[in-house]
PDB file of C-alpha atoms and ligand atoms in Angstrom:
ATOM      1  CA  UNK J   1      17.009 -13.030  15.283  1.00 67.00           C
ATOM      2  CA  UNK J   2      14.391 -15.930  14.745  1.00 70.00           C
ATOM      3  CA  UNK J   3      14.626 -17.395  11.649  1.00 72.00           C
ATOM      4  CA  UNK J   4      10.919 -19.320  11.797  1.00 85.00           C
ATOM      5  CA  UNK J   5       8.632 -18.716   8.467  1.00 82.00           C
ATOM      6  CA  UNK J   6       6.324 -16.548  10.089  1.00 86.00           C
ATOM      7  CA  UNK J   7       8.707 -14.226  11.374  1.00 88.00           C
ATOM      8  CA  UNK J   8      10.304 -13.945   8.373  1.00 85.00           C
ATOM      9  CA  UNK J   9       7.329 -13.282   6.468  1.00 86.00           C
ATOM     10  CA  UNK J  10       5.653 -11.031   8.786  1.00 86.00           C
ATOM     11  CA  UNK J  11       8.713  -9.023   8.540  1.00 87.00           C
ATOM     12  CA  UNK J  12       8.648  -8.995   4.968  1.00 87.00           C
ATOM     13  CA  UNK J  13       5.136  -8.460   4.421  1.00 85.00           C
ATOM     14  CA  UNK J  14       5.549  -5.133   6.744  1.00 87.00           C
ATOM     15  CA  UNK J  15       8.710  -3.701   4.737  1.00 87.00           C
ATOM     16  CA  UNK J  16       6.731  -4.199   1.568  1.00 88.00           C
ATOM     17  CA  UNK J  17       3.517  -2.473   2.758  1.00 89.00           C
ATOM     18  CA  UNK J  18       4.960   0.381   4.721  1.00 85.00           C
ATOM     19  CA  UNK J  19       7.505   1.084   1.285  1.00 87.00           C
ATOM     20  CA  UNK J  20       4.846  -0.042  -1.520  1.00 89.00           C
ATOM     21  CA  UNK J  21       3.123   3.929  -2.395  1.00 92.00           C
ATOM     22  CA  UNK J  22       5.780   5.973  -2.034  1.00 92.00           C
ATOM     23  CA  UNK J  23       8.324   3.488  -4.038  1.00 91.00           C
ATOM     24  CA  UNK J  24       5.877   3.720  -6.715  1.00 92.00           C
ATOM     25  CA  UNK J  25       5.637   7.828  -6.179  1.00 91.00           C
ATOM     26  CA  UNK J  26       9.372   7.596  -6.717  1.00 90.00           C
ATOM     27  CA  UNK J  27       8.837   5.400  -9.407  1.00 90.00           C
ATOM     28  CA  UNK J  28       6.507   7.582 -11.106  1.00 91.00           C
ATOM     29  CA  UNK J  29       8.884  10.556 -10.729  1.00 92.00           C
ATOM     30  CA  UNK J  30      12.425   8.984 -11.524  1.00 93.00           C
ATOM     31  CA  UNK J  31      13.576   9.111 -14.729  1.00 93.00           C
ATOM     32  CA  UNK J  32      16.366   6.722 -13.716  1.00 93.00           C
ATOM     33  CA  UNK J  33      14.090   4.050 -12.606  1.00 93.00           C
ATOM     34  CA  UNK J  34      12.205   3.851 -15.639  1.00 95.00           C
ATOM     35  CA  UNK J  35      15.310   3.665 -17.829  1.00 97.00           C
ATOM     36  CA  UNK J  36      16.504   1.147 -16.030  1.00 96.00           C
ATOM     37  CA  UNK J  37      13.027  -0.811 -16.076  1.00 97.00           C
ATOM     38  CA  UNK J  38      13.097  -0.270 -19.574  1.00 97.00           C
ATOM     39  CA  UNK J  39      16.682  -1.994 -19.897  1.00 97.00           C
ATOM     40  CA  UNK J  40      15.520  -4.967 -17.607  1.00 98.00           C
ATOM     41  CA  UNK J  41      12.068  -5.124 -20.430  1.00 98.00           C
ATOM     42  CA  UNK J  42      14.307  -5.191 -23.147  1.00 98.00           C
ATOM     43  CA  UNK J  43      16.082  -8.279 -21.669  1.00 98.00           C
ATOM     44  CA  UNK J  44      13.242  -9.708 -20.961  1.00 98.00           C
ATOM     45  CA  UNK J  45      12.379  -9.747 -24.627  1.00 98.00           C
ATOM     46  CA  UNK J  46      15.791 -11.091 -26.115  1.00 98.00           C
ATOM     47  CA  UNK J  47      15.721 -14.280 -23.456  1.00 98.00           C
ATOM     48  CA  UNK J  48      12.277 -14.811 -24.699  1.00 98.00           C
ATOM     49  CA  UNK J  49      13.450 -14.708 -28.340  1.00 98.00           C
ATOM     50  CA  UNK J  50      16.622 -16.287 -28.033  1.00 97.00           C
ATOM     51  CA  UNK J  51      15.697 -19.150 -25.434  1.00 98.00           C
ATOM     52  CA  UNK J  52      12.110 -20.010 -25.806  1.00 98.00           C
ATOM     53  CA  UNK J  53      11.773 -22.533 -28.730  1.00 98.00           C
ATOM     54  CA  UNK J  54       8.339 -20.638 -29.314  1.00 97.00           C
ATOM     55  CA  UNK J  55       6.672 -17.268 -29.603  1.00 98.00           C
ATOM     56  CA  UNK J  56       6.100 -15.894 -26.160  1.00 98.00           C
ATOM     57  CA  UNK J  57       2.907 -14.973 -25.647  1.00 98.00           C
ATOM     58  CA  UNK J  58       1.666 -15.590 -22.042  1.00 98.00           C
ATOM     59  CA  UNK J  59       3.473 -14.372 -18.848  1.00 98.00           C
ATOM     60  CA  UNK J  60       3.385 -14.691 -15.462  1.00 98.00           C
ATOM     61  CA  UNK J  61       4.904 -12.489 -13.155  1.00 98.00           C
ATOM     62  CA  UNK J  62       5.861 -14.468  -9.773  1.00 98.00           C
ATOM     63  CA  UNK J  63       6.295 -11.506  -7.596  1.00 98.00           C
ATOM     64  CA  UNK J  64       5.373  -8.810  -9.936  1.00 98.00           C
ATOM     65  CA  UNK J  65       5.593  -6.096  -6.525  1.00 96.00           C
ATOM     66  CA  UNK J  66       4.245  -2.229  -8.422  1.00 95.00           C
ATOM     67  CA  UNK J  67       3.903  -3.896 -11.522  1.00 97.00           C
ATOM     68  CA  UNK J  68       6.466  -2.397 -13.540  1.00 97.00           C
ATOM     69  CA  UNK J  69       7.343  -5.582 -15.373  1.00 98.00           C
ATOM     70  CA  UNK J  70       3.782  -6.934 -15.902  1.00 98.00           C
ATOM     71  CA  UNK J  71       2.824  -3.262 -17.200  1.00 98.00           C
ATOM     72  CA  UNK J  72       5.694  -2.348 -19.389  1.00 98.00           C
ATOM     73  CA  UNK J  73       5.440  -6.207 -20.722  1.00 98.00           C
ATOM     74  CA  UNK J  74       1.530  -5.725 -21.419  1.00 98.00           C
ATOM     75  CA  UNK J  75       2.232  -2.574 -23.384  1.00 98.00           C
ATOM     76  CA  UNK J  76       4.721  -4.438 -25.648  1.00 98.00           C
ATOM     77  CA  UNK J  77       1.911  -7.171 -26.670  1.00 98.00           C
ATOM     78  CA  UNK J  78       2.275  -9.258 -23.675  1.00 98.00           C
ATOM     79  CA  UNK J  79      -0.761 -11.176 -22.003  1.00 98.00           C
ATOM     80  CA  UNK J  80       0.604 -10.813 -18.433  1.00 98.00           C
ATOM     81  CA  UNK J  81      -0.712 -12.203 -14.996  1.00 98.00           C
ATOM     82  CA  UNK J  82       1.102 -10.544 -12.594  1.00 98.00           C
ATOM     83  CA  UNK J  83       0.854 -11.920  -8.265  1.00 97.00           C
ATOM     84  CA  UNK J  84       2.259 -10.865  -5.440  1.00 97.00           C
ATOM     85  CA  UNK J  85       2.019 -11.376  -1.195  1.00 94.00           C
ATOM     86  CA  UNK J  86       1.601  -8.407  -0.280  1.00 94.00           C
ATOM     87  CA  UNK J  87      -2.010  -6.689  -1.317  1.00 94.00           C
ATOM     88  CA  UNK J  88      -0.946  -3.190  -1.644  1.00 94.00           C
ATOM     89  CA  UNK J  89       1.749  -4.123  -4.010  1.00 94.00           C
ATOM     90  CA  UNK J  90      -1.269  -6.014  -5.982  1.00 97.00           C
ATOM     91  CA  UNK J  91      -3.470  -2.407  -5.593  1.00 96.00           C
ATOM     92  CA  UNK J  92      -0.823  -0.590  -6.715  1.00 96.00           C
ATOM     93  CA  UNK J  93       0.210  -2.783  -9.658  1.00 97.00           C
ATOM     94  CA  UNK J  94      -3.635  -2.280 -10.380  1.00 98.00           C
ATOM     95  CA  UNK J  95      -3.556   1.307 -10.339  1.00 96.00           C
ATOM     96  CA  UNK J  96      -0.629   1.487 -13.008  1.00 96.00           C
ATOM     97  CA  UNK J  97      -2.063  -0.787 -15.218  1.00 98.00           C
ATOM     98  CA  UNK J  98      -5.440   1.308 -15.450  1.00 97.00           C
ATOM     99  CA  UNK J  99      -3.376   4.577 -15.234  1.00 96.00           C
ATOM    100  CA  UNK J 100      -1.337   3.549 -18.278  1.00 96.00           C
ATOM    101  CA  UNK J 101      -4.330   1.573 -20.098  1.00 98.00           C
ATOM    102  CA  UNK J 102      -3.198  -1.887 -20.496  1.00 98.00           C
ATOM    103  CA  UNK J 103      -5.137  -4.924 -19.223  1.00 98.00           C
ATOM    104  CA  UNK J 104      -3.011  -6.855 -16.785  1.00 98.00           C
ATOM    105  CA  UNK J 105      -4.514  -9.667 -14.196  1.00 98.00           C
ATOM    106  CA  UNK J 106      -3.123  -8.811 -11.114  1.00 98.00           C
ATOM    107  CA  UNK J 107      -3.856 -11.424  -7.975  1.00 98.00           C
ATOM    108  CA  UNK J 108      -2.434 -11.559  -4.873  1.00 97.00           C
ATOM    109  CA  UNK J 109      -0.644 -14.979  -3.815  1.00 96.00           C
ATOM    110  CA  UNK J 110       2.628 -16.761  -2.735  1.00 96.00           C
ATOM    111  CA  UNK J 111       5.326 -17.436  -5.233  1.00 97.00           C
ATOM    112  CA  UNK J 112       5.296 -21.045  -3.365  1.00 96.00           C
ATOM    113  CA  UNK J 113       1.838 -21.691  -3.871  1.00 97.00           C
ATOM    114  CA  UNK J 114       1.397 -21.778  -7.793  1.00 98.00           C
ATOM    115  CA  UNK J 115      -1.186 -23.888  -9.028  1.00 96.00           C
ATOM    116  CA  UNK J 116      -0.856 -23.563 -12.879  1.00 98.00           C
ATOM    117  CA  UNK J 117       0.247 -26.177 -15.075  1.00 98.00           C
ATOM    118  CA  UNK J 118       2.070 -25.370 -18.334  1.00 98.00           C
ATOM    119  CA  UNK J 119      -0.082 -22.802 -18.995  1.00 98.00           C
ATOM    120  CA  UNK J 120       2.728 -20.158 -19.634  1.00 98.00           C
ATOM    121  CA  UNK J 121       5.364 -18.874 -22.144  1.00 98.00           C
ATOM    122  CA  UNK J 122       7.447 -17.236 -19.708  1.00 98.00           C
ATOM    123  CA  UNK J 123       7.626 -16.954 -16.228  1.00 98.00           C
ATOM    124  CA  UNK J 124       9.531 -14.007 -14.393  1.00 98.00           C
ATOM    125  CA  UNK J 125      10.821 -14.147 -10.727  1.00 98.00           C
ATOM    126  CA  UNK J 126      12.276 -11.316 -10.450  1.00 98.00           C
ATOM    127  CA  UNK J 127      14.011 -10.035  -7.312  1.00 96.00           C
ATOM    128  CA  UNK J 128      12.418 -12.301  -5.232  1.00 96.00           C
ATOM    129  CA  UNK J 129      14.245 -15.572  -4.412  1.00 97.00           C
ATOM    130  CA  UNK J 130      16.394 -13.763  -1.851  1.00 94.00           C
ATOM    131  CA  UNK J 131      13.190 -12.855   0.020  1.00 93.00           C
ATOM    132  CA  UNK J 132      11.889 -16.810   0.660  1.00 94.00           C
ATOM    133  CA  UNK J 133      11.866 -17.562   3.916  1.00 89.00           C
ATOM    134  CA  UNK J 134      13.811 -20.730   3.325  1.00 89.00           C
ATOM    135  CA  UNK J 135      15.532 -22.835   1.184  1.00 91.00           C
ATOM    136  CA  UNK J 136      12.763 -25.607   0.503  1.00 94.00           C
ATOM    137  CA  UNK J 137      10.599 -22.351  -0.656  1.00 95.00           C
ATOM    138  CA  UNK J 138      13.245 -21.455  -3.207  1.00 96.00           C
ATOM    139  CA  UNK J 139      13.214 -24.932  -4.753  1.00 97.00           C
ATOM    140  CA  UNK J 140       9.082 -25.009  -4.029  1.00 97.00           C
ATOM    141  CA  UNK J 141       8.634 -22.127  -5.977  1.00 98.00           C
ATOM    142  CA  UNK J 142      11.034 -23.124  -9.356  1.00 98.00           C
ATOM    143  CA  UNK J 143       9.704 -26.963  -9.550  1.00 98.00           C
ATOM    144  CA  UNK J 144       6.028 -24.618  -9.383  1.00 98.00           C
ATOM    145  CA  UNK J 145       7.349 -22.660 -11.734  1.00 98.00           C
ATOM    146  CA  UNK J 146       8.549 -25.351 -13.819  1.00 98.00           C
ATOM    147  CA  UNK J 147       5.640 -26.902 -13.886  1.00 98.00           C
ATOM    148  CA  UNK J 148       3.176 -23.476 -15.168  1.00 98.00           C
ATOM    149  CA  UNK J 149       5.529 -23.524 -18.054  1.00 98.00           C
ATOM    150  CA  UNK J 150       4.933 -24.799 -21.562  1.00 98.00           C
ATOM    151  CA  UNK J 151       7.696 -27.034 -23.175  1.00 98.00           C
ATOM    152  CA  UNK J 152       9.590 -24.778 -24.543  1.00 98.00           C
ATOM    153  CA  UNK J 153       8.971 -21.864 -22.547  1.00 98.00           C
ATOM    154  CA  UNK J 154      11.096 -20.052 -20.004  1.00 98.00           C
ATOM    155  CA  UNK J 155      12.332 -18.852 -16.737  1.00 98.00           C
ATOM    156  CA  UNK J 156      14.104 -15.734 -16.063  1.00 98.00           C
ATOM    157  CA  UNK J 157      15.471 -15.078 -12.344  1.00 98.00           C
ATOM    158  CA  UNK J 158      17.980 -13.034 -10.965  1.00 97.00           C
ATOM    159  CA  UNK J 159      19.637 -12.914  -7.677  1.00 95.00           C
ATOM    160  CA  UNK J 160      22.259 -10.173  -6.396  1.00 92.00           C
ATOM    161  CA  UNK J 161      26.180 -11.608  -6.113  1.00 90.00           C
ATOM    162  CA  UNK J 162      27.667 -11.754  -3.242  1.00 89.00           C
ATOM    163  CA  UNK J 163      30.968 -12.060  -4.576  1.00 88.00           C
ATOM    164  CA  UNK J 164      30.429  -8.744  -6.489  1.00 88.00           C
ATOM    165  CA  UNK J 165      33.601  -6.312  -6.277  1.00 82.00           C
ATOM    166  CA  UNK J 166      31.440  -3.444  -5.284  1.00 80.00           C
ATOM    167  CA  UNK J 167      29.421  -2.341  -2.828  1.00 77.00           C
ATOM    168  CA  UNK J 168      25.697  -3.651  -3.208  1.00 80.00           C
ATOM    169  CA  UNK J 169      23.233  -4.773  -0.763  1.00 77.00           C
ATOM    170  CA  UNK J 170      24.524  -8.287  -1.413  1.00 82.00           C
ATOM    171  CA  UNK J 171      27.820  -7.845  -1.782  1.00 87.00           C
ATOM    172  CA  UNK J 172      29.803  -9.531   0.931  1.00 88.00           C
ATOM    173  CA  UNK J 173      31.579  -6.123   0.925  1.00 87.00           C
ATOM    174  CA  UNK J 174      28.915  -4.791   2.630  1.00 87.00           C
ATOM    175  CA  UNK J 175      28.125  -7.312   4.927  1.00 90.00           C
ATOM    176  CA  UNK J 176      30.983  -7.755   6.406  1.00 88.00           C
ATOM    177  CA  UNK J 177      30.838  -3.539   6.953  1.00 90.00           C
ATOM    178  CA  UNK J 178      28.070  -4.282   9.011  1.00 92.00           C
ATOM    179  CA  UNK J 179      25.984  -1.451   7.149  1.00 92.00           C
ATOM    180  CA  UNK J 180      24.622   0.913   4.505  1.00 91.00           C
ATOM    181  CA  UNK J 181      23.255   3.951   3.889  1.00 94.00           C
ATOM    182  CA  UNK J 182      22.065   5.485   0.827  1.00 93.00           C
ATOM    183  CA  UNK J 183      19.480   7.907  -0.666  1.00 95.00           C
ATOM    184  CA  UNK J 184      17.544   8.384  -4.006  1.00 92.00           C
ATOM    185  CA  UNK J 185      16.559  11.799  -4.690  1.00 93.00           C
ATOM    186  CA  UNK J 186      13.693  12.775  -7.467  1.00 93.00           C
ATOM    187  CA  UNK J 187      11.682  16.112  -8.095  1.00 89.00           C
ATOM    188  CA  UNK J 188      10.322  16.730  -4.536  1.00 90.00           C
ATOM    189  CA  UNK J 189      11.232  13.636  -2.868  1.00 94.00           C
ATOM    190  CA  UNK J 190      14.145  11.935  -0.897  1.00 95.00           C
ATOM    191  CA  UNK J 191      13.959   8.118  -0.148  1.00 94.00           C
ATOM    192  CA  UNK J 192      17.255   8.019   3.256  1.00 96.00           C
ATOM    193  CA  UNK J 193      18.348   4.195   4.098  1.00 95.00           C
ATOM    194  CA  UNK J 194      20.036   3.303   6.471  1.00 96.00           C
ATOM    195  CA  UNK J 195      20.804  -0.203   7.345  1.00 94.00           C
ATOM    196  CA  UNK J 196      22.226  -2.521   9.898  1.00 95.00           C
ATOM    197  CA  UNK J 197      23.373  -5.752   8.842  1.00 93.00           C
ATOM    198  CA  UNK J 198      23.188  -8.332  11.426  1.00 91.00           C
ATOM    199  CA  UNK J 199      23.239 -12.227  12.742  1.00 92.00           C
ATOM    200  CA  UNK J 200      25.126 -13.368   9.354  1.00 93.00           C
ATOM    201  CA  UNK J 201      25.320 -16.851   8.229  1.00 93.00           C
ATOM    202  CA  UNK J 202      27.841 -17.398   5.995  1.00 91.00           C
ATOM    203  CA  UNK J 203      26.916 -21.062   5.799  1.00 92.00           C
ATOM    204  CA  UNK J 204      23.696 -20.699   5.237  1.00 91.00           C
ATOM    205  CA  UNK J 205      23.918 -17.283   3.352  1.00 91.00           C
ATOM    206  CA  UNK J 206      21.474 -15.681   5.554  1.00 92.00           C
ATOM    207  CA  UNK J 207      21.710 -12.293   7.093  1.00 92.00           C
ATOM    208  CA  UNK J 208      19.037  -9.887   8.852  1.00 93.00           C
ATOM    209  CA  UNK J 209      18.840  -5.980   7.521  1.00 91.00           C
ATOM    210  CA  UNK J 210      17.495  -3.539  10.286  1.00 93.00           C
ATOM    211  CA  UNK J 211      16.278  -0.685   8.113  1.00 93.00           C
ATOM    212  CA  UNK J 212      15.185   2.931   8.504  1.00 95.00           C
ATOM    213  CA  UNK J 213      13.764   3.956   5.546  1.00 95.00           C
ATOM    214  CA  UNK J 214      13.385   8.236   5.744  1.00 96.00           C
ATOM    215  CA  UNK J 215      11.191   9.449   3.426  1.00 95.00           C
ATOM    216  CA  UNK J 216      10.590  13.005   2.617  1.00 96.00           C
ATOM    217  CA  UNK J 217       7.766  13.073   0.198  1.00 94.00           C
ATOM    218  CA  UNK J 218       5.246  16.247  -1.329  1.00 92.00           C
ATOM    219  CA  UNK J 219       2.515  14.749   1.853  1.00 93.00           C
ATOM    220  CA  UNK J 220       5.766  14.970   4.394  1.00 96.00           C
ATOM    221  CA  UNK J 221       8.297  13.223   6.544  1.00 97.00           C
ATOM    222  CA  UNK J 222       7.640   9.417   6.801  1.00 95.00           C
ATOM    223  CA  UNK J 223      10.041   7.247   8.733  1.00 96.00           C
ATOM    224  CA  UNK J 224       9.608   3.546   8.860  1.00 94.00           C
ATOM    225  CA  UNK J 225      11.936   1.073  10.828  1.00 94.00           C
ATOM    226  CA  UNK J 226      11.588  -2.041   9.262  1.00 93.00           C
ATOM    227  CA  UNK J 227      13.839  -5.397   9.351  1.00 92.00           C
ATOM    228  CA  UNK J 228      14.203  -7.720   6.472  1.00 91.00           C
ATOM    229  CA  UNK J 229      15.847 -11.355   6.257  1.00 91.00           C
ATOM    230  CA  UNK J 230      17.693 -11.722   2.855  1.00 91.00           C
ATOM    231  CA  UNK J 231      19.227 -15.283   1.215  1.00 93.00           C
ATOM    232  CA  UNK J 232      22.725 -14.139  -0.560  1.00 93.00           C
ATOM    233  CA  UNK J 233      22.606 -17.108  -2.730  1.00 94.00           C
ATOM    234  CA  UNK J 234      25.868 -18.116  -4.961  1.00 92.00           C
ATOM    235  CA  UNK J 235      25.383 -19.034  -8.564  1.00 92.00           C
ATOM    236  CA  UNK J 236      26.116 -22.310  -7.733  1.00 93.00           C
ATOM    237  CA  UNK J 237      23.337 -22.486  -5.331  1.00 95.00           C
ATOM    238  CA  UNK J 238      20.816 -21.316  -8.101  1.00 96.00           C
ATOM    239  CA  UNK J 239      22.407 -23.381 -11.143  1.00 96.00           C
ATOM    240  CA  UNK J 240      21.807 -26.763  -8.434  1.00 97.00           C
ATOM    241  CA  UNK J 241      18.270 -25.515  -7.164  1.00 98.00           C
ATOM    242  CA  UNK J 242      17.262 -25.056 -11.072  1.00 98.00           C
ATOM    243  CA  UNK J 243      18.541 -28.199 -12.345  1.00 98.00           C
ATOM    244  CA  UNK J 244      16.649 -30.041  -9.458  1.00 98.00           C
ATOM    245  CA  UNK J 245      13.572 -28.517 -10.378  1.00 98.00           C
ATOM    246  CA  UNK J 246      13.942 -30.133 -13.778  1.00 98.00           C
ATOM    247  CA  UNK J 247      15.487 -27.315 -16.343  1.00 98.00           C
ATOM    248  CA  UNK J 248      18.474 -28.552 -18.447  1.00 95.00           C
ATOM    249  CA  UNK J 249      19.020 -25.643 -20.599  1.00 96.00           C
ATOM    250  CA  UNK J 250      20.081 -22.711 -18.149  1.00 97.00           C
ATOM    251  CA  UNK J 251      22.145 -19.595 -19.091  1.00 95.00           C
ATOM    252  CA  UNK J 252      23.700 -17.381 -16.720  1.00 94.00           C
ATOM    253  CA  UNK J 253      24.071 -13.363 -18.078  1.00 94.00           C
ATOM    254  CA  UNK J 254      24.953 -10.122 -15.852  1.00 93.00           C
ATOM    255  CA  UNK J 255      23.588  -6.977 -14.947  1.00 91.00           C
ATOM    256  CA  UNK J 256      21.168  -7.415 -17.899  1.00 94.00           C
ATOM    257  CA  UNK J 257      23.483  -7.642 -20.793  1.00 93.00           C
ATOM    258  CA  UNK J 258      22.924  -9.646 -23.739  1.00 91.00           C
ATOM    259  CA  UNK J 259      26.346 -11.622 -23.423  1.00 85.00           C
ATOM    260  CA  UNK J 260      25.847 -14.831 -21.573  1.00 80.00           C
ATOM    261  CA  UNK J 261      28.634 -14.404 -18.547  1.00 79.00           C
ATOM    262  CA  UNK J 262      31.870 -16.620 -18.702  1.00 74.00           C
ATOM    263  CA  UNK J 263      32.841 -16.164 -14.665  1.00 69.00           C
ATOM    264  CA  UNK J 264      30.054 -14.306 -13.215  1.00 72.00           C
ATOM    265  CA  UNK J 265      31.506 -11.729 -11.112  1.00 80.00           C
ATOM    266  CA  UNK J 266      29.396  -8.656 -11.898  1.00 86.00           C
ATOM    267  CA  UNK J 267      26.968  -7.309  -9.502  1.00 87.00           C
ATOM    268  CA  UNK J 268      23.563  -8.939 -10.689  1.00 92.00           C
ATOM    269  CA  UNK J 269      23.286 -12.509 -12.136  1.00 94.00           C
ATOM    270  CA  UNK J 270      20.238 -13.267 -14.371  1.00 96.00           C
ATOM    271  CA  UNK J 271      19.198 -16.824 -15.178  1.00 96.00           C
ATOM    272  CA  UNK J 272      17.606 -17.788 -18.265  1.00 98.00           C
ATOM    273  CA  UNK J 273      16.350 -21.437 -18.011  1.00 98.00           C
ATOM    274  CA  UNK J 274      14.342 -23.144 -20.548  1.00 98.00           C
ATOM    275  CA  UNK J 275      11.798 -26.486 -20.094  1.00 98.00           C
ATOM    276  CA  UNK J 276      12.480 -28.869 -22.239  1.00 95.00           C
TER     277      UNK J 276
HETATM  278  C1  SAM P   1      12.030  -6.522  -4.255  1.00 65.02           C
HETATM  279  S1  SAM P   1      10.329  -6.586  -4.662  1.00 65.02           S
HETATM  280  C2  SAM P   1      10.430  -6.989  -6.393  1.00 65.02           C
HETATM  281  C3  SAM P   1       9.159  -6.718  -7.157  1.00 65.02           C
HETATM  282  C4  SAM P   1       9.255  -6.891  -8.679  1.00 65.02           C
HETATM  283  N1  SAM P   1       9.590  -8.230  -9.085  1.00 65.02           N
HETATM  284  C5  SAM P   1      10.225  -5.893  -9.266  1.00 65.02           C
HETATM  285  O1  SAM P   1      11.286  -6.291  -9.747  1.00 65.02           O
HETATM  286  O2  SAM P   1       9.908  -4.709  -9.243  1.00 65.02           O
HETATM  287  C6  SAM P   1       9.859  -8.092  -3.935  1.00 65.02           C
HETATM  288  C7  SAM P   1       8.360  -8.377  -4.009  1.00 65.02           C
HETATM  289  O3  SAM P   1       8.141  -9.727  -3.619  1.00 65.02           O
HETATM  290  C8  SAM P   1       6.916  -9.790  -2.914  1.00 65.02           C
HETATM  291  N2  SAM P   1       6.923 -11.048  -2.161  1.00 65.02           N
HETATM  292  C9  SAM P   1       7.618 -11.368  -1.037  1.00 65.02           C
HETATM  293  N3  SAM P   1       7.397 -12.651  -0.689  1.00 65.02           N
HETATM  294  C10 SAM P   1       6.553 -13.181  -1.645  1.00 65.02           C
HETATM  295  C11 SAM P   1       5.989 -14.465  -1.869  1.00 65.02           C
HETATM  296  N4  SAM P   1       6.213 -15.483  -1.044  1.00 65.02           N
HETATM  297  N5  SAM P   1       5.181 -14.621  -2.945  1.00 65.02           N
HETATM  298  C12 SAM P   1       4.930 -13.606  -3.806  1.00 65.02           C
HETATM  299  N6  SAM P   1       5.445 -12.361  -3.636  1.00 65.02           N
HETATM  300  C13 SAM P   1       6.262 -12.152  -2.585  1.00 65.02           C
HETATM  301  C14 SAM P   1       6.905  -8.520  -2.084  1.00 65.02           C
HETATM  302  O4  SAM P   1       5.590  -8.186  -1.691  1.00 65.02           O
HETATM  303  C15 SAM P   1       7.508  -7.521  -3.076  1.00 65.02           C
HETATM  304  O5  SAM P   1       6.510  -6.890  -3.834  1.00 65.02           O
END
């Protein structure tokens, strides 16, 4: 598969679109999905408290896709400006904010095209590194980053781990299976995946996912085929790319717990760095 930016992002941007309303009907309808939101919010707020060296105050959401960090953020007392590539996620994002009645400033733009300058508390990039279409993007995107933030304020990015016991869509379990399938079932709807992993890179931690996404929702059967080119990064490749953005302070936790992680081994690694 060609591995040029604008395949890569024209894949990405189609996955996104074609998935973007009825992952937020599912949303809207999944108790598990909001309780797990609501776990990832309250770890949100203990990094902010126990690694910024200042009240938080203003965020900015990198990649903020439905909006369910931006919004759940904004009702907690956040000022939030959430962006993302592709505009339906950004209409959608718009609709919650107005459906739940917080104000939230929701743009559309590329996570390696930030033009602030420390204008924020905290900055989230939340699963999205994976999706840059390559390395010099990642690092792009954090020294951007690093830049919007205030002394003192922070980053928080995760990234799925390959070396992860289990089996998760980053999991080199899976990968070397070759594929996946799995479904998510709420009141009246059924979200079938079915994946084919292909032209992996173990170098260059780079693999493409052929997906059929089967979804049987209240308006009927959808099916989208969509492919996707995901980074498996290592810690060590996010620890490096962090550091040579400029943050010194970083601390590595797991699957959202408040205990920083000794040998990361757990199935989602979350990275709390601070500018100095
Ligand atoms: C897996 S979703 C995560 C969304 C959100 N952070 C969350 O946790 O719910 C990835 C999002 O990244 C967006 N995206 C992909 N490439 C992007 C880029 N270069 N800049 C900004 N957003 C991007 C996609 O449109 C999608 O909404």
């Amino acid at each position: 598969m060609e591995n040029t930016k604008e395949t890569v992002l024209k894949a990405s941007r189609a996955y996104y679109t074609h998935m973007a309303y009825y992952e937020d009907l599912l949303a809207q309808r999944s108790r598990r999905a909001a309780e797990a939101t609501r776990h990832e919010l309250d770890f949100l707020e203990f990094a902010f408290h126990a690694h910024a060296t200042h009240q938080v105050r203003d965020v900015l959401d990198v990649a903020c896709g439905n909006g369910r960090h931006v919004v759940g953020l904004a009702h907690r007392g956040y000022q939030c400006i959430g962006l993302d590539f592709t505009p339906e996620r950004v209409e959608i994002a718009e609709a919650r904010a107005k459906r739940e009645g917080v104000s939230v400033k929701l743009l559309q733009g590329d996570a390696t095209r930030l033009k602030y300058e420390s204008d924020f508390d905290a900055v989230l990039a939340l699963y999205i590194l994976f999706l840059l279409p390559d390395d010099d993007d990642v690092l792009k995107c954090l020294q951007q980053v690093y830049r919007a933030l205030k002394s003192g304020g922070v980053l928080i990015c995760n990234i799925g781990n390959p070396f992860f016991d289990g089996k998760d869509w980053f999991s080199l379990k899976v990968i070397h299976e070759g594929h996946r399938v799995s479904e998510r079932r709420v009141r009246g709807m059924r979200f079938t995946t079915i994946d084919r992993i292909q032209d992996f890179d173990p170098v260059h931690g780079v693999a493409w996912w052929q997906e059929k996404s089967i979804i049987e929702a209240p308006d009927g059967i959808h099916i989208f085929r969509d492919r996707e080119r995901l980074r498996l990064f290592t810690y060590w490749d996010i620890l490096h790319d962090l550091q040579e953005a400029g943050f010194k302070e970083i601390k590595c936790y797991t699957d959202w717990k408040i205990k920083p992680a000794k040998k990361p081994k757990e199935e989602k690694l979350i990275f709390v760095s601070r500018k100095d």
